[in-house]
CSV table of C-alpha atoms (C1' of nucleotides) in Angstrom, one decimal:
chain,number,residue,atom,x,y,z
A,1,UNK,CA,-19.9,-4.9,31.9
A,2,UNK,CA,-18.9,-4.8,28.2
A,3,UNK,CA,-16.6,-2.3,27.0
A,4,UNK,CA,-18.1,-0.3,24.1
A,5,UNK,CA,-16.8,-0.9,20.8
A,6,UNK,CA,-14.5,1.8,19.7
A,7,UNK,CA,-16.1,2.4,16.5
A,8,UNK,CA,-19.8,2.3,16.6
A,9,UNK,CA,-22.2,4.6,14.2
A,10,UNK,CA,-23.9,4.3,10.8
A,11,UNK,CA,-22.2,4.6,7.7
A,12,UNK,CA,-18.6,5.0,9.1
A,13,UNK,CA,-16.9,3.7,6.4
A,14,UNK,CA,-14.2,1.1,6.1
A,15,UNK,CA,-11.6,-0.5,3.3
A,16,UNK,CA,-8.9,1.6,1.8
A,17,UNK,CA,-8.5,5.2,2.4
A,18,UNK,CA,-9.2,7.4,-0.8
A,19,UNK,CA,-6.7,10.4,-1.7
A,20,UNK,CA,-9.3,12.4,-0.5
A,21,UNK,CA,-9.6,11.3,2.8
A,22,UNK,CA,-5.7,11.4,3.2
A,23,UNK,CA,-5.8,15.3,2.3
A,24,UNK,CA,-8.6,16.1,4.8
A,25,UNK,CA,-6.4,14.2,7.4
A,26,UNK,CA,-3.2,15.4,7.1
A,27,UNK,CA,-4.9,18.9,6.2
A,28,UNK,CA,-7.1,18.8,9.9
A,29,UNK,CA,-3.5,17.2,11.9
A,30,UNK,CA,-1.4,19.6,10.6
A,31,UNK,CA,-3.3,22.5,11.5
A,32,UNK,CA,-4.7,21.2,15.1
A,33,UNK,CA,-2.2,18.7,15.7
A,34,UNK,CA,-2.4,14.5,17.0
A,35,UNK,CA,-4.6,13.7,19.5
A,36,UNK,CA,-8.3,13.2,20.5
A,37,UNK,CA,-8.4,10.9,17.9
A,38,UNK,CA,-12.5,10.1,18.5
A,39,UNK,CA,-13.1,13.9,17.7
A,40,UNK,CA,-11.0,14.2,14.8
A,41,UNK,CA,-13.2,12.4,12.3
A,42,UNK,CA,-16.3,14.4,12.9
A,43,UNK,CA,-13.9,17.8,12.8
A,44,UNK,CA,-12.1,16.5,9.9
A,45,UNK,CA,-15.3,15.5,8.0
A,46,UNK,CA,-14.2,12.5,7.5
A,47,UNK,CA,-16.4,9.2,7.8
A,48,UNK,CA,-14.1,6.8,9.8
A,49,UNK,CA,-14.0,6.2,13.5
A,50,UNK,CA,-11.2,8.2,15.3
A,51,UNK,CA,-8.9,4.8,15.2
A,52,UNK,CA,-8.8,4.4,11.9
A,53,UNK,CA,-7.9,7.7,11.3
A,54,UNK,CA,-5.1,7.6,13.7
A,55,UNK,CA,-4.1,4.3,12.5
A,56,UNK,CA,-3.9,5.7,9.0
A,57,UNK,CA,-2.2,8.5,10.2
A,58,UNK,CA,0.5,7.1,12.6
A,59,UNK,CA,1.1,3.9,9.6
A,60,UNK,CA,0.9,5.6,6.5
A,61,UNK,CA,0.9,9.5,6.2
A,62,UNK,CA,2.9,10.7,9.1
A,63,UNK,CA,5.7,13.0,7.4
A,64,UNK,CA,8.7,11.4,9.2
A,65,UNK,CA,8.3,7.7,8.2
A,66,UNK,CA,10.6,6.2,5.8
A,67,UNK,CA,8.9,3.5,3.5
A,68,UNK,CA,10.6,1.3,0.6
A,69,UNK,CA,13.2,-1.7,1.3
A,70,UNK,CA,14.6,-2.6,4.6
A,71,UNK,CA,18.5,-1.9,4.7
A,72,UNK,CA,20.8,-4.4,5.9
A,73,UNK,CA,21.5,-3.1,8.9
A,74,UNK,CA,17.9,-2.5,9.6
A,75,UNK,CA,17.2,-6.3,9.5
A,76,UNK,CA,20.0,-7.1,11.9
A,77,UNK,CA,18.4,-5.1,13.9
A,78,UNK,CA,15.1,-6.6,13.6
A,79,UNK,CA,17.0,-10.2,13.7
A,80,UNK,CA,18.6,-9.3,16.9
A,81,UNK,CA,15.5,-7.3,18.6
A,82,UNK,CA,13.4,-9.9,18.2
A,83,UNK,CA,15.5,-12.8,19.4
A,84,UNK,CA,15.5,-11.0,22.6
A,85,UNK,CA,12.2,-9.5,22.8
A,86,UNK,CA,9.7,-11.5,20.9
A,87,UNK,CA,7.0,-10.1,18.8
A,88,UNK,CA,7.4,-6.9,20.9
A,89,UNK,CA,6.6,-5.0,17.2
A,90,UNK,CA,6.5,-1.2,19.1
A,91,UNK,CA,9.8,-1.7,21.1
A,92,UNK,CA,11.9,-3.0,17.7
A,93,UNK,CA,10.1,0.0,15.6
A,94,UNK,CA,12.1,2.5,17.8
A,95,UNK,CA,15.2,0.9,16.8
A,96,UNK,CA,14.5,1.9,13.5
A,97,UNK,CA,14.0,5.0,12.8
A,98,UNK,CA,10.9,6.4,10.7
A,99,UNK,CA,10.1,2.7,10.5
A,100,UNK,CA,6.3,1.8,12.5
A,101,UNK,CA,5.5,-1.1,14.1
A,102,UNK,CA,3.2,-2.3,11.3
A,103,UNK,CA,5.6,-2.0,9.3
A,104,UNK,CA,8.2,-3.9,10.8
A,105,UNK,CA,5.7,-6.7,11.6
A,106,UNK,CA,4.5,-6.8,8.3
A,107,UNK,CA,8.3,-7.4,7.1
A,108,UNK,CA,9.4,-10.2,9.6
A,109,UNK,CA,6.0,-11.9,8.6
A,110,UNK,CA,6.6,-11.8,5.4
A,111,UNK,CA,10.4,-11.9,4.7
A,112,UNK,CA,12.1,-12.3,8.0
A,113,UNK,CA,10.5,-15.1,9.3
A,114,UNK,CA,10.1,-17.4,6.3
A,115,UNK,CA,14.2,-16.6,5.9
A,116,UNK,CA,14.3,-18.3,9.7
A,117,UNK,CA,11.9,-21.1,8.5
A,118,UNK,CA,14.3,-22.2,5.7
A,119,UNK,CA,17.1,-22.2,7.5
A,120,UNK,CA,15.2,-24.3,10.3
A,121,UNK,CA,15.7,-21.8,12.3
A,122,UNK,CA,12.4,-21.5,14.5
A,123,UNK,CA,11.8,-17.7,14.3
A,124,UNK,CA,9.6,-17.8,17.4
A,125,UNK,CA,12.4,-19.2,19.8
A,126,UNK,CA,15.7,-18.6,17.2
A,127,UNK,CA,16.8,-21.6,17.8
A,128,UNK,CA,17.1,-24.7,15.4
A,129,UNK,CA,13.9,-26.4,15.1
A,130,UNK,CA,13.7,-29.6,17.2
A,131,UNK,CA,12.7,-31.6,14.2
A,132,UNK,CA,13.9,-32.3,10.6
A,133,UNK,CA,15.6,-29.4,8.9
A,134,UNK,CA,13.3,-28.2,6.1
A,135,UNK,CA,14.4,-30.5,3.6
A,136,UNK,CA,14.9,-26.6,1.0
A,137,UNK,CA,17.7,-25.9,3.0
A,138,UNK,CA,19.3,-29.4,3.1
A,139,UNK,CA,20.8,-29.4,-0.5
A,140,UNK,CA,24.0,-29.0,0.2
A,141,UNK,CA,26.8,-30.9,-1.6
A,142,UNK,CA,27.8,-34.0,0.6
A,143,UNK,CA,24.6,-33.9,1.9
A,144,UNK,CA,25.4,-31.8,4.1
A,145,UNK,CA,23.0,-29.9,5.6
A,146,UNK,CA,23.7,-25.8,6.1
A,147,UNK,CA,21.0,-25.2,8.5
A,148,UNK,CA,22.5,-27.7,11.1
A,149,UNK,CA,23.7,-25.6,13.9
A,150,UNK,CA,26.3,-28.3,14.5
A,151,UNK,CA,27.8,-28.1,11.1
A,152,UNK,CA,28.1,-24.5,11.3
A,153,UNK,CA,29.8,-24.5,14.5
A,154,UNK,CA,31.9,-27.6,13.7
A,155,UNK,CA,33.0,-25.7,10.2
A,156,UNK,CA,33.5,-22.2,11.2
A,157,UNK,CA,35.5,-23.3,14.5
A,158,UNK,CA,37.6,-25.1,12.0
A,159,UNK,CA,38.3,-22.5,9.8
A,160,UNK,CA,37.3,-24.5,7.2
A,161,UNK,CA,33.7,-23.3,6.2
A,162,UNK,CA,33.2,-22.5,2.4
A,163,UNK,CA,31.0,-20.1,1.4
A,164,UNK,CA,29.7,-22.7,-1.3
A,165,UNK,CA,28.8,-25.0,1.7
A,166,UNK,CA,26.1,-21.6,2.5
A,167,UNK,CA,23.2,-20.7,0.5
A,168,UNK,CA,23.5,-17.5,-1.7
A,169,UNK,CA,23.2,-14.6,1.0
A,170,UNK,CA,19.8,-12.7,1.2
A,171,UNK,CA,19.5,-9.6,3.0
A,172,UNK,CA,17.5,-6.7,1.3
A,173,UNK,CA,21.0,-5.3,0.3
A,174,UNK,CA,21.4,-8.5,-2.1
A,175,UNK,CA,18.0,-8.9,-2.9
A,176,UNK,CA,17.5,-9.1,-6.6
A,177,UNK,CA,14.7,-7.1,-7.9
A,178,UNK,CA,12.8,-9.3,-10.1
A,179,UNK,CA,9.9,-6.8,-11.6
A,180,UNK,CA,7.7,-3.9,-10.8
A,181,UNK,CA,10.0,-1.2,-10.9
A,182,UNK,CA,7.1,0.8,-12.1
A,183,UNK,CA,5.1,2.9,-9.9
A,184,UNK,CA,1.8,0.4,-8.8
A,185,UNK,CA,-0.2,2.2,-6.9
A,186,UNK,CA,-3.2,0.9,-4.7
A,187,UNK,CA,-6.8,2.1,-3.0
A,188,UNK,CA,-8.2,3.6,-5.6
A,189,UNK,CA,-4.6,6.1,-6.4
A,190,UNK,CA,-4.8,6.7,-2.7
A,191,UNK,CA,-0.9,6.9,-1.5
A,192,UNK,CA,0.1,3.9,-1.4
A,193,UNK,CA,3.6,2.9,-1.7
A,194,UNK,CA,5.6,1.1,-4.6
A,195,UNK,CA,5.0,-2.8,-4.4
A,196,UNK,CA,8.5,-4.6,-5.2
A,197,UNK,CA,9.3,-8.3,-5.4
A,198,UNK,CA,12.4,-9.9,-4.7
A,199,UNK,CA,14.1,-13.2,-5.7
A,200,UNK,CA,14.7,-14.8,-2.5
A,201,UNK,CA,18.2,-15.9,-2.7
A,202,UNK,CA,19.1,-16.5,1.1
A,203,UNK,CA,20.3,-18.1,4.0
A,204,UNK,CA,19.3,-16.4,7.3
A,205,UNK,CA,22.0,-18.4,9.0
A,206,UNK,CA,24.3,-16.4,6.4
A,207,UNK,CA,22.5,-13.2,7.4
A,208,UNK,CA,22.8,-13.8,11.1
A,209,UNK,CA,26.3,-14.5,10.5
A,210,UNK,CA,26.9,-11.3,9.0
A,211,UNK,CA,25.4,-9.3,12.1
A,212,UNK,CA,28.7,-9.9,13.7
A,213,UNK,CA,30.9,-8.4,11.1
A,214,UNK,CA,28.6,-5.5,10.8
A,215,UNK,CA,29.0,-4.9,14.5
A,216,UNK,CA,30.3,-1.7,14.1
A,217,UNK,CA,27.7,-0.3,11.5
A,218,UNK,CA,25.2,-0.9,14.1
A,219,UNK,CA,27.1,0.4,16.7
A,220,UNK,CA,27.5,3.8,14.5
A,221,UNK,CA,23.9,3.4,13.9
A,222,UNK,CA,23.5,3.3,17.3
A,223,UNK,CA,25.4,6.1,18.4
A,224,UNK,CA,24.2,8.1,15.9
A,225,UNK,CA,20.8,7.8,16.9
A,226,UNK,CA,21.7,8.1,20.4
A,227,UNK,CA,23.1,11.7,19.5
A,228,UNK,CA,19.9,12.7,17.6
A,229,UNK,CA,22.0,13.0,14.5
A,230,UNK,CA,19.9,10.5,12.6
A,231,UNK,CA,17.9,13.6,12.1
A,232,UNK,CA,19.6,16.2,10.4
A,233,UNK,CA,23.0,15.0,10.3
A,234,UNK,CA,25.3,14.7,7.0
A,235,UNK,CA,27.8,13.2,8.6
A,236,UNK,CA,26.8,9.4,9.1
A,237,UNK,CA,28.6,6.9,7.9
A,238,UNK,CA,29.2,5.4,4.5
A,239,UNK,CA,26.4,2.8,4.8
A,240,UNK,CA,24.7,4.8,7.1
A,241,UNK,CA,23.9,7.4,5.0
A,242,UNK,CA,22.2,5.5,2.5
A,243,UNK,CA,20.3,3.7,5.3
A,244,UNK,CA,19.0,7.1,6.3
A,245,UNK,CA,19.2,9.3,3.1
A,246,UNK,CA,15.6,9.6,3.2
A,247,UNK,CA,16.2,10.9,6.6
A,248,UNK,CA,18.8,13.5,5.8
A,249,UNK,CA,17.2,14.7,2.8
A,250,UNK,CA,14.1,15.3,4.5
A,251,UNK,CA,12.5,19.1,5.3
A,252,UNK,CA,11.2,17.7,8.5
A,253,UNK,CA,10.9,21.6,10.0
A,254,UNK,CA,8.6,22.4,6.8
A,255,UNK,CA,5.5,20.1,8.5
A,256,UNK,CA,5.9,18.2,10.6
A,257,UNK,CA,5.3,20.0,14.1
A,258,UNK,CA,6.6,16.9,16.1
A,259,UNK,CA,10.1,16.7,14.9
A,260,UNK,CA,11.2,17.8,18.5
A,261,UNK,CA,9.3,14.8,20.4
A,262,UNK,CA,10.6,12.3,17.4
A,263,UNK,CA,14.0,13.1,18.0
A,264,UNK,CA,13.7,13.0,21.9
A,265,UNK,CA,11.7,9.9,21.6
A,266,UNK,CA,14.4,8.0,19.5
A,267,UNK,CA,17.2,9.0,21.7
A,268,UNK,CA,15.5,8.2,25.0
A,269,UNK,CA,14.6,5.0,23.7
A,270,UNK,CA,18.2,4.0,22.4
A,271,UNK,CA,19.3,5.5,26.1
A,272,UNK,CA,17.4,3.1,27.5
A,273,UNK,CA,17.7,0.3,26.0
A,274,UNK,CA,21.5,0.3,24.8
A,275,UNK,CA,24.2,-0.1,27.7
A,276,UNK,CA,25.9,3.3,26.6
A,277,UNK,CA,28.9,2.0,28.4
A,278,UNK,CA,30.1,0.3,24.9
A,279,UNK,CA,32.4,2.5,23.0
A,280,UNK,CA,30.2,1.9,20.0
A,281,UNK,CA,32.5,4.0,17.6
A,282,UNK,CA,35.3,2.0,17.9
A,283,UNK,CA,35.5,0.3,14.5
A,284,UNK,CA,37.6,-2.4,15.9
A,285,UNK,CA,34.6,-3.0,18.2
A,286,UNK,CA,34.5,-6.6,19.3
A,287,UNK,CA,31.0,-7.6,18.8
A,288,UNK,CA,31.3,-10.8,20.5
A,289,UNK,CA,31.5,-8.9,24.2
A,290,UNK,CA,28.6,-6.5,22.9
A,291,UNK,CA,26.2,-9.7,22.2
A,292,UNK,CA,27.4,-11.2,25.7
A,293,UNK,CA,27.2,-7.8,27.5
A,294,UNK,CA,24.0,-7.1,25.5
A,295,UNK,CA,22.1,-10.5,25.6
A,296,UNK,CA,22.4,-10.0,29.3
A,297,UNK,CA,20.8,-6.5,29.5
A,298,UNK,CA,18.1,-7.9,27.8
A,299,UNK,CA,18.1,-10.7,29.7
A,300,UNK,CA,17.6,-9.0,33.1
A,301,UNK,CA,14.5,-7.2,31.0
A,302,UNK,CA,12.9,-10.0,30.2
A,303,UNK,CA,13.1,-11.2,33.6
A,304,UNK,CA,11.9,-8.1,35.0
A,305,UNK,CA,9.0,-8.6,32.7
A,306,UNK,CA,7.9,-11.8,33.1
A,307,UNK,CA,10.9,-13.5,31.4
A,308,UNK,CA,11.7,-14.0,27.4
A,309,UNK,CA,14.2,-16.9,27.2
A,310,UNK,CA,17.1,-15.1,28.4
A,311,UNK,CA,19.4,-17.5,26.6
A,312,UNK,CA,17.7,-16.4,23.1
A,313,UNK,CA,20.3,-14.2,21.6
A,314,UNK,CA,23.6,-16.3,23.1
A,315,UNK,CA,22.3,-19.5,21.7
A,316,UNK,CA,21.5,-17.5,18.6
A,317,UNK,CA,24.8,-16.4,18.1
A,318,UNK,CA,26.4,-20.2,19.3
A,319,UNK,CA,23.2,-22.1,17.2
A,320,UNK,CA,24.2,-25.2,19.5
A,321,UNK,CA,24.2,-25.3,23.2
A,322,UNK,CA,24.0,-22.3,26.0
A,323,UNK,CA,27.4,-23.2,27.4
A,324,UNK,CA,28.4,-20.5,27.7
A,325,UNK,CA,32.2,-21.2,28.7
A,326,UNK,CA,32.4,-22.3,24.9
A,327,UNK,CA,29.8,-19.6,23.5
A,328,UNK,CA,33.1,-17.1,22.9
A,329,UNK,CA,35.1,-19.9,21.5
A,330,UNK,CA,32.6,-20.3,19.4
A,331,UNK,CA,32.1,-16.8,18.4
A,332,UNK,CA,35.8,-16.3,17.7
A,333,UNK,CA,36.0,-19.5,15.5
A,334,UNK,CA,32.7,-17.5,13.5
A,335,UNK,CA,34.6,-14.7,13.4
A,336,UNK,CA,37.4,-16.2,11.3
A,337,UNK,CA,35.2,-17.1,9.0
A,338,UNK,CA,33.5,-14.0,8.8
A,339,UNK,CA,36.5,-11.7,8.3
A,340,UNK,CA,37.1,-12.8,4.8
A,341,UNK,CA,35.9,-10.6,3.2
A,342,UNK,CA,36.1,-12.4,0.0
A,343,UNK,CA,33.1,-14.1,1.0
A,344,UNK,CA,31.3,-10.5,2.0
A,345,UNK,CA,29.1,-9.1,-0.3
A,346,UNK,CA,29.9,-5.7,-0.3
A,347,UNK,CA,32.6,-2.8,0.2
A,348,UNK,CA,31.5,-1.8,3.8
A,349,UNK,CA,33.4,1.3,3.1
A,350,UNK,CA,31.0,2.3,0.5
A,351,UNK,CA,27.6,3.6,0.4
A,352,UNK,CA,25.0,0.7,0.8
A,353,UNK,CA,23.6,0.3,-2.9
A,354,UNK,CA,22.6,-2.6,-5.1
A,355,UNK,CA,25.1,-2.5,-7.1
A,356,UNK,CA,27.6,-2.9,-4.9
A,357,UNK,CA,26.8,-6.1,-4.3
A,358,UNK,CA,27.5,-9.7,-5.7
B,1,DA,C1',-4.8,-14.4,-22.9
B,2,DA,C1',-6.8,-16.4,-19.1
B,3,DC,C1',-6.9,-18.5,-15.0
B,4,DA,C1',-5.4,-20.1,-10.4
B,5,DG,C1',-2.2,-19.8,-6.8
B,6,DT,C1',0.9,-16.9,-4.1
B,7,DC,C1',2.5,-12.9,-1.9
B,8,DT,C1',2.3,-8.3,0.1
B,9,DC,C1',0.8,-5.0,3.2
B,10,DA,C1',-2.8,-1.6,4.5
B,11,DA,C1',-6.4,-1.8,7.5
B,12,DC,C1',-9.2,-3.8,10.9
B,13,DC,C1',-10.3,-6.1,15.3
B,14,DG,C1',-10.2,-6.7,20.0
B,15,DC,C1',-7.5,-6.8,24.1
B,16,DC,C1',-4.3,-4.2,27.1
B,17,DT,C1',-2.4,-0.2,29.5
B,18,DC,C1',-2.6,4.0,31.7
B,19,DG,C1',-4.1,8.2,33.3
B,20,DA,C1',-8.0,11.1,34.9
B,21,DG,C1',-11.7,11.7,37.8
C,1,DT,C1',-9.5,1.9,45.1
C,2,DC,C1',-12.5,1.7,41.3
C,3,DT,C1',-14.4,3.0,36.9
C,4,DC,C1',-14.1,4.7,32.5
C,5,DG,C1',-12.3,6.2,28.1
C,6,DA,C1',-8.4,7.2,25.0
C,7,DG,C1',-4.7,5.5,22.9
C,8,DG,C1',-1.4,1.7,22.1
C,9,DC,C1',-0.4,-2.8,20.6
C,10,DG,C1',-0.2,-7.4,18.4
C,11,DG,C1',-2.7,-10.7,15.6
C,12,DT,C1',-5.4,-11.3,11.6
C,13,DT,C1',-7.7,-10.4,7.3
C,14,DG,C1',-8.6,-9.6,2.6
C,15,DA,C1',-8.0,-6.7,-1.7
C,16,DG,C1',-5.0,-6.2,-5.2
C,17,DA,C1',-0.6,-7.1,-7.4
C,18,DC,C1',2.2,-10.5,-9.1
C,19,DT,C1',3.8,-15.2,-10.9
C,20,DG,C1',3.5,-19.5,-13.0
C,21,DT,C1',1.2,-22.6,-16.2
DNA sequence: AACAGTCTCAACCGCCTCGAG
DNA sequence: TCTCGAGGCGGTTGAGACTGT
């Protein structure tokens, strides 16, 4: 027995959504609410199976959804997510709040993963490709190559790595807006976002790097989310409240009637997947033990589901082997390197902006 | 200015999961 | 326990914007 297609019927139509159909569609959810998504077309007058419209919906004109450039922290996140979860789009999205799974996939296809690629980094595994670095990322001086696991391990367990032996760092918070600062629009004026460009300027190995001296942001990001202050709160940290400004400064009580069950849902999420045991305030937190301690949980997860490679984010963090009597060695000779600041591109005790970086 | 190539991301497709009956 | 349908999810596509020549 066949299953029947979803959307079946004459003169359903497909392609962009027009501004038009956005009003009726936000017009019919608000007043009747989500759900029965098969009905809501024919109720909405609207000429687009139920699907579509709650792709639309749920992707694109949901109030609580935060659009525009991924923060810094946000791609650590992703980074980190899907080193120990895979292509698991739904589970990272509720890391990042207001951000949906299309979304996030759409990024890491398009940014994220390329960023791995050039560092030969194989962004399905996180581990160094088996074969020949991408010869893009071997042109360092010496002839050294920067994407060789070996060489950053041998240099930062040294002491000795130089900032000019690593490509020019790339996160979205260093991204260099190259044009297009003008408001493009798409689908016929429908609302489509801003379309932005950057100058890729990276090294993922840098960015990856970073992730531990930024422990701390994400653990505040964490907590904050785990408190349901991400909401409404005015009280997030310096980078944090850029990250979620949009969030802050939104009326979510003047529309949207699910703000309750968005809240809950990000904070039972974060319960559940975050081992609340970490003091993740503590700005001296050592983010070596949380990757161990959290590589671990996630770990025993993937197990239980029929078993990511549970050594993904330790040999991640190492870039060389999984023995893991040296992996802490090796993270505390990263470390070294990564507390000089001089070689950080921004003032992590001010707000996350462009201009504060190099 | 025109064209071709590249990039981005909204939208679609089809399979999967889960709950109701 | 089985069937069915609604909703969820991840992979893919293609229109349009952008860049380079």
């Amino acid at each position: 027995m066949s299953r029947k297609p979803c959307c079946v019927g004459e003169g359903l139509k497909k392609g962009a959504w027009t501004t038009e159909e956005d009003k009726k569609l936000i017009s019919y959810i608000h007043e009747h609410g989500e759900g029965g998504w098969r009905d809501i077309p024919q109720k909405a007058g609207l000429k687009r199976c139920g699907k579509s419209c709650r792709l639309r919906w749920a992707n694109y004109l949901k109030p609580d959804i935060k659009r525009g450039e991924f923060s810094y922290e946000e791609e650590q996140i992703i980074i980190m997510l899907h080193a120990s979860r895979g292509n698991k789009w739904s589970v990272i999205a509720r890391h990042l709040p207001k951000r949906t799974d299309n979304e996030v996939k759409n990024y890491w296809n398009t940014h994220l993963k390329k960023r791995l690629i050039d560092q030969g980094i194989d962004p399905l595994t996180h581990k160094p490709l088996a074969s020949s670095p991408n010869p893009a990322t071997t042109r360092t001086s010496e002839g050294q190559d920067d994407s060789n696991p070996s060489n950053l391990d041998e240099q930062s367990q040294s002491g000795s790595m130089s900032p000019k032996y690593l490509p020019i760092s790339s996160s979205s918070c260093n991204l260099q807006k190259m044009s297009n600062s003008d408001e493009t629009t798409r689908n016929n004026g429908s609302l489509s976002s801003k379309k932005c460009r950057f100058k890729k300027s990276s090294s993922t190995s840098k960015l990856l790097n970073k992730v531990a001296t930024k422990a701390s942001s994400i653990g505040n990001m964490v907590s904050a989310s785990v408190e349901g202050s991400l909401i409404r709160s005015t009280i997030l940290s310096p980078c944090l409240n850029d990250v979620f400004s949009e969030t802050s400064q939104f009326q979510m009580d003047e529309f949207d009637p699910f703000s309750h069950s968005s809240e809950q849902h990000i904070t039972d999420h974060m319960k559940e997947d975050i081992n609340m045991d970490f003091d993740l305030k503590n700005s001296e937190f050592d983010f070596s033990q949380f990757i161990e301690q959290f590589s671990n949980i996630e770990a025993e997860k993937a197990n239980a589901i029929g078993g990511y490679n549970q050594d993904l984010l330790l040999s991640d963090v190492s870039s060389t082997s999984v023995d893991e009597d040296n992996i802490m060695q090796n993270i505390t000779g990263w470390s070294n390197y990564l507390v000089d600041d001089s070689d950080f591109p921004y003032d992590t005790n001010q707000d996350f902006d462009d201009k504060n970086f190099i």
